[in-house]
XYZ file of C-alpha atoms in Angstrom:
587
model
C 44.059 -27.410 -67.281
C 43.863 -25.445 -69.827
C 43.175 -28.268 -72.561
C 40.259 -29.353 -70.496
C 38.681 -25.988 -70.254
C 39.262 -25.710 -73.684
C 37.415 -28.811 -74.456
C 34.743 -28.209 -72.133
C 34.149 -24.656 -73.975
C 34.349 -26.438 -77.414
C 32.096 -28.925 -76.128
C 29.374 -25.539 -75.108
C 30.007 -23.970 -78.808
C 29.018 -27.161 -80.521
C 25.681 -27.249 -78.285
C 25.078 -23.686 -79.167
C 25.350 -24.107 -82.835
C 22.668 -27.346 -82.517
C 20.799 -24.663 -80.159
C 21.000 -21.927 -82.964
C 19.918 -24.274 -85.749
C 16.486 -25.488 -83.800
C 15.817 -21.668 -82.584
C 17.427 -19.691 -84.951
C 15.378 -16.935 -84.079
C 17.027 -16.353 -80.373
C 20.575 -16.898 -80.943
C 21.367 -15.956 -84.206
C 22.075 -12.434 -82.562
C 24.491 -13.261 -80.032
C 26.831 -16.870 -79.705
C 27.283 -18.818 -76.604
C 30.983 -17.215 -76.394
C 29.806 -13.961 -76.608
C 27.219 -14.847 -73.707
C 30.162 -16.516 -71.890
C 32.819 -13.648 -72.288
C 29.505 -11.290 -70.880
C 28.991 -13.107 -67.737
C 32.553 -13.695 -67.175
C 33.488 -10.040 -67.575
C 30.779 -9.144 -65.551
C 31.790 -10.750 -62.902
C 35.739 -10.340 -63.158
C 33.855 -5.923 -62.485
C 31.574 -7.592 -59.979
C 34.514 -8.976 -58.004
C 36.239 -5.658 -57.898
C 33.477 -3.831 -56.693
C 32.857 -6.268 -54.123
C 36.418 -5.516 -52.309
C 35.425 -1.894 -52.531
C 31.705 -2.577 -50.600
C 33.197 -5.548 -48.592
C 30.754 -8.220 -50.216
C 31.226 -11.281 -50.596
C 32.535 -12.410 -53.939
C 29.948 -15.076 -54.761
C 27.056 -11.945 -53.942
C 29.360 -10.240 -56.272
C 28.874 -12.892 -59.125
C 25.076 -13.729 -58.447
C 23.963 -10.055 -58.551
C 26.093 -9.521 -61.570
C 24.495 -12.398 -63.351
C 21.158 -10.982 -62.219
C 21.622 -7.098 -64.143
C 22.604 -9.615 -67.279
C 19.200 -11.712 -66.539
C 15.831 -11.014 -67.227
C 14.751 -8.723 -64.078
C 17.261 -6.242 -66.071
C 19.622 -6.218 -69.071
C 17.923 -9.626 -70.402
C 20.470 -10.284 -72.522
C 21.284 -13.546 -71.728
C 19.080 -16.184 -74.903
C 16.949 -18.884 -72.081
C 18.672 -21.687 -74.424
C 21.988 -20.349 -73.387
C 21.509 -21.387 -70.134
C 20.306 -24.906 -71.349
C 23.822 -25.175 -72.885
C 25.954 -23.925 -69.960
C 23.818 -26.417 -67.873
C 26.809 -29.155 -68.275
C 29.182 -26.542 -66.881
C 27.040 -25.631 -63.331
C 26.376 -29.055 -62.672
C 30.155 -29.974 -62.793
C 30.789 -27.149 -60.763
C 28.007 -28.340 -58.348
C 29.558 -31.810 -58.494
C 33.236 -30.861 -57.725
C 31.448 -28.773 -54.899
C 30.170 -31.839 -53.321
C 33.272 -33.647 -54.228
C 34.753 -31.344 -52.186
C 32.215 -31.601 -49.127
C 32.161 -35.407 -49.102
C 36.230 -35.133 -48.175
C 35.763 -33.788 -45.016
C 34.527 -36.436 -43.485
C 37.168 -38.892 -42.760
C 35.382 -42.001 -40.371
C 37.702 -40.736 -37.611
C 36.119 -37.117 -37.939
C 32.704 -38.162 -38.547
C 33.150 -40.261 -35.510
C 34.259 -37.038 -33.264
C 32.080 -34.613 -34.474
C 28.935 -36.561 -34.609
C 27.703 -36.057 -31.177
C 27.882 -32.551 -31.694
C 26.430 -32.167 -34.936
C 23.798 -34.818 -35.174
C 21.611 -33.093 -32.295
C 21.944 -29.792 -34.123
C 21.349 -31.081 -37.206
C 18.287 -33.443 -35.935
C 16.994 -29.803 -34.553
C 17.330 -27.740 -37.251
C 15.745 -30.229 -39.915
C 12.695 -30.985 -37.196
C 11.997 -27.550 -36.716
C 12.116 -26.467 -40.469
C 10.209 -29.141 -41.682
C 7.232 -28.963 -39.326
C 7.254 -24.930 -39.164
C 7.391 -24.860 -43.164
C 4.755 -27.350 -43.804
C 2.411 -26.267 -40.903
C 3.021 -22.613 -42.395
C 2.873 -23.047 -45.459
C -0.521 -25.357 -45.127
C -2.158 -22.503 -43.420
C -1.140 -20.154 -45.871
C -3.287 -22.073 -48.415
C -1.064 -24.861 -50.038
C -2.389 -28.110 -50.382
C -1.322 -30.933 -47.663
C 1.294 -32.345 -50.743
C 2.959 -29.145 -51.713
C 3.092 -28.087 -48.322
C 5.066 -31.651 -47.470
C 7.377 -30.940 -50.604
C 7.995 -27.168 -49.414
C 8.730 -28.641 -45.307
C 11.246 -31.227 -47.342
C 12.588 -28.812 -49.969
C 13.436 -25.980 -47.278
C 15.981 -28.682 -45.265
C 18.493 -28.082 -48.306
C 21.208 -25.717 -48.056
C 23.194 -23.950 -50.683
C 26.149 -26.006 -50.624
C 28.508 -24.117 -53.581
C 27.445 -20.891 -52.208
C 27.718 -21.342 -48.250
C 31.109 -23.418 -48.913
C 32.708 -20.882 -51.546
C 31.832 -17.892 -48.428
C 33.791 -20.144 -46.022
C 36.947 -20.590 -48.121
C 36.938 -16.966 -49.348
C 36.925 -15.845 -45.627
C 39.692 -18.924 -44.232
C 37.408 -18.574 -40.930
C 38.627 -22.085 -39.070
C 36.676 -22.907 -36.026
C 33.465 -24.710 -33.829
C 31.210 -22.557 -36.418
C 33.175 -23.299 -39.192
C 33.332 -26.558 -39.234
C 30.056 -27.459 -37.770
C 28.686 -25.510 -40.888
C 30.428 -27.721 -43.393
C 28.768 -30.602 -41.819
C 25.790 -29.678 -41.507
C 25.206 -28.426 -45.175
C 26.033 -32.251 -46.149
C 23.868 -33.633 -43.821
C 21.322 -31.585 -45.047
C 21.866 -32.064 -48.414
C 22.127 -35.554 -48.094
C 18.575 -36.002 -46.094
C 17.228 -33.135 -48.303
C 17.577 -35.621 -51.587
C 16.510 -39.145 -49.726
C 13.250 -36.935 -47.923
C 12.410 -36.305 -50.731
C 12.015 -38.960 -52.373
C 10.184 -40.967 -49.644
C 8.071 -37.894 -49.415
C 7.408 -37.674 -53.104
C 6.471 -41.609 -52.726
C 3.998 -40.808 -49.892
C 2.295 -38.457 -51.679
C 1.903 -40.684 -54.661
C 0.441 -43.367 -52.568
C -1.651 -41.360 -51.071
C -2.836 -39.769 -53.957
C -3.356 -43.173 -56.186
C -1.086 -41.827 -58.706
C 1.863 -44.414 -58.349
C 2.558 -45.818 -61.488
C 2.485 -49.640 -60.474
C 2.452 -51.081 -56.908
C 3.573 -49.813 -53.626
C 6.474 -52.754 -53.734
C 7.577 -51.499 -57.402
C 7.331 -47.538 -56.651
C 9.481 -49.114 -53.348
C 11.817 -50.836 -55.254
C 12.270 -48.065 -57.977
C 13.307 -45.805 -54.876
C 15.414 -48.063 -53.507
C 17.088 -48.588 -57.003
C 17.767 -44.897 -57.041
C 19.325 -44.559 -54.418
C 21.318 -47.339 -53.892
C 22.436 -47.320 -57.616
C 23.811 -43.267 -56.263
C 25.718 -45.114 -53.277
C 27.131 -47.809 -55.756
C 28.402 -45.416 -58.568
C 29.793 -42.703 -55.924
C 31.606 -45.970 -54.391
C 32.687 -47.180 -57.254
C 33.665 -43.695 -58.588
C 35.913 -42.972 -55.989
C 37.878 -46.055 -55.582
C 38.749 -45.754 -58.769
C 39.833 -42.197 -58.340
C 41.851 -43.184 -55.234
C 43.897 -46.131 -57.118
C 44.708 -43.798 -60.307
C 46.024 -41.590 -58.249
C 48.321 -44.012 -56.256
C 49.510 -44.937 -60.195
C 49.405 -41.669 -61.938
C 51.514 -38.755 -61.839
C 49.878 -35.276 -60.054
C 50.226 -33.761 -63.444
C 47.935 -36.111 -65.168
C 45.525 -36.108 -62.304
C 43.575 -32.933 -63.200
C 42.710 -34.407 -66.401
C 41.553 -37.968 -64.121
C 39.209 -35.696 -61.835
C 37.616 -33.616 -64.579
C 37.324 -36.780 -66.764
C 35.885 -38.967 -64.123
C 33.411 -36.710 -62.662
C 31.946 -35.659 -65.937
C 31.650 -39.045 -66.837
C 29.539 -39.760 -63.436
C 27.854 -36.878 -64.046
C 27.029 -38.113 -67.150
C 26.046 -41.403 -66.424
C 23.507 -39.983 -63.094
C 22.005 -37.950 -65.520
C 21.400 -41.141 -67.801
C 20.343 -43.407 -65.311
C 18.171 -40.578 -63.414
C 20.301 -41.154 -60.652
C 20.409 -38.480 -58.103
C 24.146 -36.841 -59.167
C 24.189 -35.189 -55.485
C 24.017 -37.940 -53.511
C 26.778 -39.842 -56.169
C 29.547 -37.043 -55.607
C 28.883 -36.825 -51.688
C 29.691 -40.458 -51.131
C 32.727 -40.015 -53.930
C 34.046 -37.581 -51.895
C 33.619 -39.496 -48.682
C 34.879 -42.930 -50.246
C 38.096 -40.816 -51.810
C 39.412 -39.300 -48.038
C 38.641 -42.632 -46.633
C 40.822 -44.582 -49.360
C 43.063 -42.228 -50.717
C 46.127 -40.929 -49.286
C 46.423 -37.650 -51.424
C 43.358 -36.449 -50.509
C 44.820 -32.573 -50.450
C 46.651 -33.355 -53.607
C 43.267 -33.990 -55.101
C 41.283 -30.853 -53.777
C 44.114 -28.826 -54.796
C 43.649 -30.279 -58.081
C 39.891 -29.624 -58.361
C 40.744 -25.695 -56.775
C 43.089 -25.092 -60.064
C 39.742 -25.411 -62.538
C 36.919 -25.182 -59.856
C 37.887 -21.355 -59.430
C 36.841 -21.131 -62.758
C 33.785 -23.006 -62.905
C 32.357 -21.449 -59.665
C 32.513 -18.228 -61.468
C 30.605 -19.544 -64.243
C 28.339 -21.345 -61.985
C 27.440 -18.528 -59.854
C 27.064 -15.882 -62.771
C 24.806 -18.305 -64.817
C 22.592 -18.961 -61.464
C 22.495 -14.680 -60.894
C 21.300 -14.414 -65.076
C 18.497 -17.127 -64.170
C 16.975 -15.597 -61.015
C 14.067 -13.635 -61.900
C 12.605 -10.332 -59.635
C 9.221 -10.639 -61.077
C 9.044 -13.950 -59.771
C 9.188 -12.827 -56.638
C 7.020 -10.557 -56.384
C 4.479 -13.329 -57.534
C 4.963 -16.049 -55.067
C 2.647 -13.382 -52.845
C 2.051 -13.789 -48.816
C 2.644 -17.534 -49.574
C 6.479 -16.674 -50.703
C 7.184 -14.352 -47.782
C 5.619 -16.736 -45.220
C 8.824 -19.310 -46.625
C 10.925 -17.290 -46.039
C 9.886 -15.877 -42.801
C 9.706 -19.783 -41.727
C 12.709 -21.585 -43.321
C 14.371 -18.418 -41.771
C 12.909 -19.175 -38.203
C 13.250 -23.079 -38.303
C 16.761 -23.134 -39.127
C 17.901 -20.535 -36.485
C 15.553 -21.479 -33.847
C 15.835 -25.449 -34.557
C 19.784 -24.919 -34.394
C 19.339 -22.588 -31.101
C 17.403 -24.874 -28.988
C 19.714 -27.965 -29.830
C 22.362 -25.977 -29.253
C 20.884 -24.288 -25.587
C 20.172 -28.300 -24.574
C 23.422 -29.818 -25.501
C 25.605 -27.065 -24.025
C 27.503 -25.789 -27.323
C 29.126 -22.508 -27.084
C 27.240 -19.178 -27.002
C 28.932 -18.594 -30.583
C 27.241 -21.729 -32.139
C 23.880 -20.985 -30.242
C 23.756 -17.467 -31.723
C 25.608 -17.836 -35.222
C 24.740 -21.587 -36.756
C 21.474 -20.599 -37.618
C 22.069 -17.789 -39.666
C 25.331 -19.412 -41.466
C 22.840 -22.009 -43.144
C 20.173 -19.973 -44.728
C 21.571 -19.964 -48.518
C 19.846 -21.742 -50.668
C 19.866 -22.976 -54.024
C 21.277 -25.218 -56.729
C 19.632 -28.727 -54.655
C 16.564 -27.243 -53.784
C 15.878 -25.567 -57.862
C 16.893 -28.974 -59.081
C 14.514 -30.998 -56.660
C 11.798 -28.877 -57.624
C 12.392 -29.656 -61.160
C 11.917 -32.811 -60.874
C 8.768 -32.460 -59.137
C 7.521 -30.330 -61.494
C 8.658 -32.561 -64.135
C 7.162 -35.492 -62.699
C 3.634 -34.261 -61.681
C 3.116 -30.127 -63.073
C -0.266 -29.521 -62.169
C 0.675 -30.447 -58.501
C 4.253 -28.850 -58.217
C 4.132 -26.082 -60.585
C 3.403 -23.691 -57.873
C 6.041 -25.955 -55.563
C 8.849 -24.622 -57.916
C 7.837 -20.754 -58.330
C 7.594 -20.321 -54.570
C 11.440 -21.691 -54.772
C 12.383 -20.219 -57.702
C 11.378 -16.795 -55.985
C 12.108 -17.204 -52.912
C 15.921 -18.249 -53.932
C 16.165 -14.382 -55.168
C 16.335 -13.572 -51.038
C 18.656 -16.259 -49.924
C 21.024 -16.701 -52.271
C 21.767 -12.701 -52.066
C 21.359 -12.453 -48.050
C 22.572 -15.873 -47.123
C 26.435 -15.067 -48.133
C 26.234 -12.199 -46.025
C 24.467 -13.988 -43.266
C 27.324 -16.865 -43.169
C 30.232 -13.721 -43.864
C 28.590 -11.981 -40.604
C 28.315 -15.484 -39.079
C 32.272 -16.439 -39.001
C 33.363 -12.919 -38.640
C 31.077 -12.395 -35.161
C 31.694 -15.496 -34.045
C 35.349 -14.862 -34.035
C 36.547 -17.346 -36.263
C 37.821 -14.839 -39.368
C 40.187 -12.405 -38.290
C 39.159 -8.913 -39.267
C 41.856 -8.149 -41.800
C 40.872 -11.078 -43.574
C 37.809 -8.377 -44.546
C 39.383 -5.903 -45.795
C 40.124 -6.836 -49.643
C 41.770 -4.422 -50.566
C 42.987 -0.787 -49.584
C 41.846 1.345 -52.655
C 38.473 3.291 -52.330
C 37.577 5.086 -55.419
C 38.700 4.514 -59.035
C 40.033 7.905 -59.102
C 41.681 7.045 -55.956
C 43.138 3.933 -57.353
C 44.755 5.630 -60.200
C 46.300 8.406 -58.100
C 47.997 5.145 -55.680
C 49.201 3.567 -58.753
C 51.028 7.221 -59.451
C 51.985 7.628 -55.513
C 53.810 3.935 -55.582
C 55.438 4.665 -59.025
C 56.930 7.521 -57.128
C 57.452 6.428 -53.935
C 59.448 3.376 -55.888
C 61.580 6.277 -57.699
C 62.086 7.746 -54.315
C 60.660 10.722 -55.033
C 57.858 10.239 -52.186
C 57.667 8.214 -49.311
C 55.342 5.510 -49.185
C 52.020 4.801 -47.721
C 52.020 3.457 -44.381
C 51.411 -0.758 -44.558
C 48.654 -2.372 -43.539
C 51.013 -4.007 -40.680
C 52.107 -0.891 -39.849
C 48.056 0.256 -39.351
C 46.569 -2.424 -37.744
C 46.115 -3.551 -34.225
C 46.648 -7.482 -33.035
C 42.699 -7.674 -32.562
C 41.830 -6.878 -35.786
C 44.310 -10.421 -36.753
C 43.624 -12.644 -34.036
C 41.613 -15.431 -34.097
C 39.098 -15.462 -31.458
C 37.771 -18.813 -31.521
C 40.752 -20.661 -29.192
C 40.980 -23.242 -26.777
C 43.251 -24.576 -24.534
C 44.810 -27.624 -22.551
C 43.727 -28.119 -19.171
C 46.903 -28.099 -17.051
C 45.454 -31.129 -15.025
C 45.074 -32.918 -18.704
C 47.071 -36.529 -19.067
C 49.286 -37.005 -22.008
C 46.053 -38.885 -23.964
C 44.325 -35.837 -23.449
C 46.945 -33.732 -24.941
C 47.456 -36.053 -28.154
C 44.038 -35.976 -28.674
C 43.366 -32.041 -28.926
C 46.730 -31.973 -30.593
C 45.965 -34.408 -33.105
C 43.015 -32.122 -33.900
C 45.162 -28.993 -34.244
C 46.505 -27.240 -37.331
C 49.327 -25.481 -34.880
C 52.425 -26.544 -33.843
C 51.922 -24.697 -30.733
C 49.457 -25.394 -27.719
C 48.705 -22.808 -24.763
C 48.172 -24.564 -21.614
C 45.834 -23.140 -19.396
C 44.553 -23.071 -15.503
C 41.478 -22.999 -13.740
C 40.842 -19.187 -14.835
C 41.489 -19.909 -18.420
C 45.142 -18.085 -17.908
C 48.315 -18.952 -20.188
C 50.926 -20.542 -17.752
C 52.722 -22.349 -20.394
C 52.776 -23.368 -24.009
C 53.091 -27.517 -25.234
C 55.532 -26.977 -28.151
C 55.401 -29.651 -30.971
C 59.257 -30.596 -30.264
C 59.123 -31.370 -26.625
C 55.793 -33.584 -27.291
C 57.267 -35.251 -30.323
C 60.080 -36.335 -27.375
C 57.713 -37.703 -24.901
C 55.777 -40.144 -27.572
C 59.343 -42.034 -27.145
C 58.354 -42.348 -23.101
C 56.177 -45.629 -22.506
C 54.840 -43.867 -19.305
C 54.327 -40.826 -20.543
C 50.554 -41.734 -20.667
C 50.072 -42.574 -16.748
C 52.798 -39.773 -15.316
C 52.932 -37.295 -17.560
C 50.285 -34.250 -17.337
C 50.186 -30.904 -19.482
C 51.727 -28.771 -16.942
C 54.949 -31.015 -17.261
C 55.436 -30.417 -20.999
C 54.606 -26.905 -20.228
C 57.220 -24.199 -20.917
C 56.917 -20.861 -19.293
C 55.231 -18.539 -21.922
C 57.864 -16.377 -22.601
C 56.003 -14.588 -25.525
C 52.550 -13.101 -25.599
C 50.392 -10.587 -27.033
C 47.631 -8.150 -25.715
C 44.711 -6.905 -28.419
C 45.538 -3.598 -28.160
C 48.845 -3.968 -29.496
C 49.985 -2.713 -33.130
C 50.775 -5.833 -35.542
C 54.322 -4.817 -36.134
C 54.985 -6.163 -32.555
C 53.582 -9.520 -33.416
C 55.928 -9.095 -37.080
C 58.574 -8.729 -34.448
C 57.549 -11.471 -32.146
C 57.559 -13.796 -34.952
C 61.325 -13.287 -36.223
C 62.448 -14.227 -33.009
C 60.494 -17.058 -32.597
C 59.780 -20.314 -34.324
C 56.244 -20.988 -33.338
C 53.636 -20.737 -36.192
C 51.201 -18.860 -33.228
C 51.446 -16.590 -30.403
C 48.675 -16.824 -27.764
C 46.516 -13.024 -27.047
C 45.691 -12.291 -23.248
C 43.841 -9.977 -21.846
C 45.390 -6.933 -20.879
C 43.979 -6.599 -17.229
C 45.532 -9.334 -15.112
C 44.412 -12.382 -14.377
C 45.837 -12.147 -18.203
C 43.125 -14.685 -19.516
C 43.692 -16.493 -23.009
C 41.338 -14.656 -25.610
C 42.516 -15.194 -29.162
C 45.844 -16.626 -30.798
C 47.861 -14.877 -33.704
C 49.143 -17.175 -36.513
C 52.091 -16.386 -38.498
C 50.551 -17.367 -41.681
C 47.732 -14.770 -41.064
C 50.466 -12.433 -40.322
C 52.202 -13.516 -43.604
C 49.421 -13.233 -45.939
C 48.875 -9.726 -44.533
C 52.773 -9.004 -45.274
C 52.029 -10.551 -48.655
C 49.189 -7.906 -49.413
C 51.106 -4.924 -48.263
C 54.039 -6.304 -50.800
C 51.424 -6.416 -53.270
C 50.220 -3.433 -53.448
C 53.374 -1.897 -53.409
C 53.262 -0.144 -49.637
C 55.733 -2.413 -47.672
């Protein structure tokens, strides 16, 4: 790991000197390192002050980039950012790496009927409200079509770093992840049809409709060949390497596609979504391989998201006018109303009706890069295209990571504590525990009271839960099961109430019964639910639950009876809570 950082940073100084030698004027005064070492320091203090104001961290990095930028400190050289380009877009790339491996064919097969409607909703409404709006507003038919198709795109490094920072797991969740690669992936093909329409229709294609066809056609399908290619060949050097040469393999290989899109103007986005997808279809390491990616891509998200913040200019915002606010006001509405009316017709929980929306408002990295390449492709047409983005990015990028925190969290599916960062509050309050644990430790004061020992089981408990029907067959039960992360599986009656719990042991039995399918129902692999916990109780019960138990979670009821399944408590919630109190020194 660290060889390859170190050769990617080598790789940065080099292009700085060549930078420094054709503007000598600009960078003579401060080195790409020292630019690097700025941003990265900022952010390491951005970070910290985000546990203290509960932010999320990528807000954290972006508005720490932004006092380095030029809306304040402007001490960031424009070509800097020309040479750091290499590192964002591998960050980007491992990002949609990383998105294209959730979709085994099994999973795109179950979740599809939920998430194409929503999806089909959301893009409908934000294309026509956007390009109707925008239209009126006083943009020309064209850029108003390349606004409607530019607002489908969501953030995906940004919305995807907020929903592994927070571990939310859920309907929400999940249906977020998908439907930032849909969009994504009908943001980049859009556009280019779009982009293709306007050129025909404006009599500014370069040769015939069948060769500006075919060009298209070459584009993309050249991105669906090298992301196929790409990531069968990932898959089989993995099955013939060893993990500790595979960091090197995933670094190596997706620079090298990255590379090679940029060479062939091949649309890199599209190329790493369908690696991604090819490499959990083919491969059977896929964790092995995103665990790989995690060990640098910590790294390079950092840099990513600092180096976006120093880019995004204030001024521009205040010049995209009326025309600026009424995006934003309308990519706003579209999404959540587009996403709410699916949603209301299709009968998906209240949660995803109400919270959806606002989880996919970032936006971003595919959009800025799309309307470069309009810009660079016709100015005079989408000049104004790309300052109404570039502006307008300023408001989403720094409100959608708190829209898609606020999302998961409401919606149940983030447990409070996994909030609360940290327990300091002031520096001068940090100092002063750092002196209390030293002498608690010494014995010569007790210690602070834990976490655990503070907080309630509401405040841990996962909210967004379901159960087995009682009446369910045993096909039924493998099928929600084999869509579990538990070991453990409340079974519930017509009022929703716990009357017994599926444990993984007793099922793992009856897959050894040939009739288990036609006799066997829920109830009968039931056991009595011996333990059970209430909201209102303090998490040291649930610690105590768990040491007499082996379950990895413990279903929540409601206190009144019928006691009615509300939440579940995991014990590796409950350990990574432990793990912070040991931390900071309290437990």
């Amino acid at each position: 790991m660290i060889d390859t950082i170190g050769t990617l940073l080598l790789g940065a100084a080099d292009a700085s000197a060549v930078a420094s030698e054709s503007h000598p004027g600009s960078t003579e005064m401060v080195h790409i390192a020292t630019t690097l070492g700025m941003l990265l320091t900022a952010s390491l203090l951005a970070g910290l002050a985000s546990e203290f104001l509960r932010l999320p961290k990528v807000t954290a990095y972006l508005i720490a980039g932004l006092l380095l930028g030029p809306s304040f400190g402007d001490v960031i050289p424009h070509e800097h950012h020309l040479v750091l380009e290499p590192l964002t877009k591998l960050a980007m790339a491992l990002v949609l790496f990383y998105l294209g491996t959730l979709f085994p064919f099994d999973q795109i097969r179950r979740i599809s009927r939920r998430a194409i409607p929503l999806s089909f909703g959301e893009l409908v409404f934000t294309v026509i409200l956007v390009t109707v709006g925008t239209y009126l507003l006083g943009m020309s038919a064209a850029q108003a079509a390349l606004l409607g198709t530019l607002a489908i795109a969501t953030a995906p490094a940004t919305t995807m770093f907020v929903l592994r920072e927070t571990n939310a797991e859920g309907p929400v969740t999940s249906l977020t992840g998908t439907l930032v690669t849909l969009n994504n992936l009908v943001a980049v093909i859009a556009f280019e049809l779009v982009w293709l329409a306007i050129e025909v229709a404006g009599g500014h294609a370069s040769g015939s409709i069948g060769e500006t066809v075919s060009l298209l056609v070459r584009s993309l399908g050249g991105a669906f060949l090298l992301g196929l290619v790409g990531g069968l060949v990932i898959s089989y050097a993995c099955e013939i390497m060893h993990t500790r040469r595979w960091l090197v393999l995933l670094v190596g290989a997706s620079a090298l596609m990255l590379g090679l899109s940029e060479s062939w103007e091949l649309p890199y986005m599209l190329v790493f979504l369908v690696v991604g997808l090819v490499v959990v279809n083919s491969s059977s390491g896929t964790q092995k391989i995103t665990a790989q990616m995690d060990s640098i891509g910590g790294l390079l998200t950092v840099v990513f998201f600092s180096v976006h913040g120093s880019e995004l200019d204030l001024n521009l915002l205040m010049d995209v006018g009326m025309i600026g606010a009424g995006y934003v006001v309308l990519r706003s509405v579209g999404k959540i109303a587009g996403i709410w009316f699916m949603a209301s017709r299709t009968g998906s929980p209240v949660e995803v009706r109400t919270w959806l929306g606002p989880a996919m408002l970032a936006q971003a990295g595919v959009a800025i890069s799309l309307a470069a390449t309009a810009t660079s492709r016709n100015p005079e047409m989408a000049g104004e295209v790309q300052t109404i983005i570039l502006g307008t990015v300023v408001v989403f990028e720094i409100l959608g990571p708190l829209l898609t925190r606020a999302a998961v969290l409401r919606s149940g599916e983030m447990p409070i504590a996994n909030s609360i960062h940290h327990t300091f509050g002031t520096p001068l309050g940090a100092l002063r525990n750092v002196f209390t644990r030293l002498a608690g430790s010494a014995g010569l004061l007790s210690k602070k009271q834990a976490l655990s020992e503070r907080m309630r089981v509401e405040q841990v408990m996962r909210r967004s839960v379901e159960g087995i029907a009682e009446s369910a067959d045993f096909n039924e039960v493998v099928h929600f099961v084999e869509h579990s992360h538990d070991n453990t599986f409340p079974v519930l009656d017509d009022k929703k109430c716990v009357v017994g719990l599926i444990r993984f042991d007793l099922l793992n039995q009856a897959f050894f019964d040939p009739h288990s399918d036609h006799l066997v129902r829920a109830g009968d692999l039931a056991t009595p639910p011996e333990v059970l916990l209430h909201p209102g109780q303090p998490v040291r019960d649930a610690v105590e639950l768990f040491r007499q138990t082996t379950d990895d979670c413990v279903p929540v009821v409601t206190d009144e009876p019928p006691h009615r399944l509300v939440a579940t408590v995991r014990r590796s919630d409950l350990t990574s809570l432990l793990i912070r109190d040991r931390k900071a020194g309290l437990s």
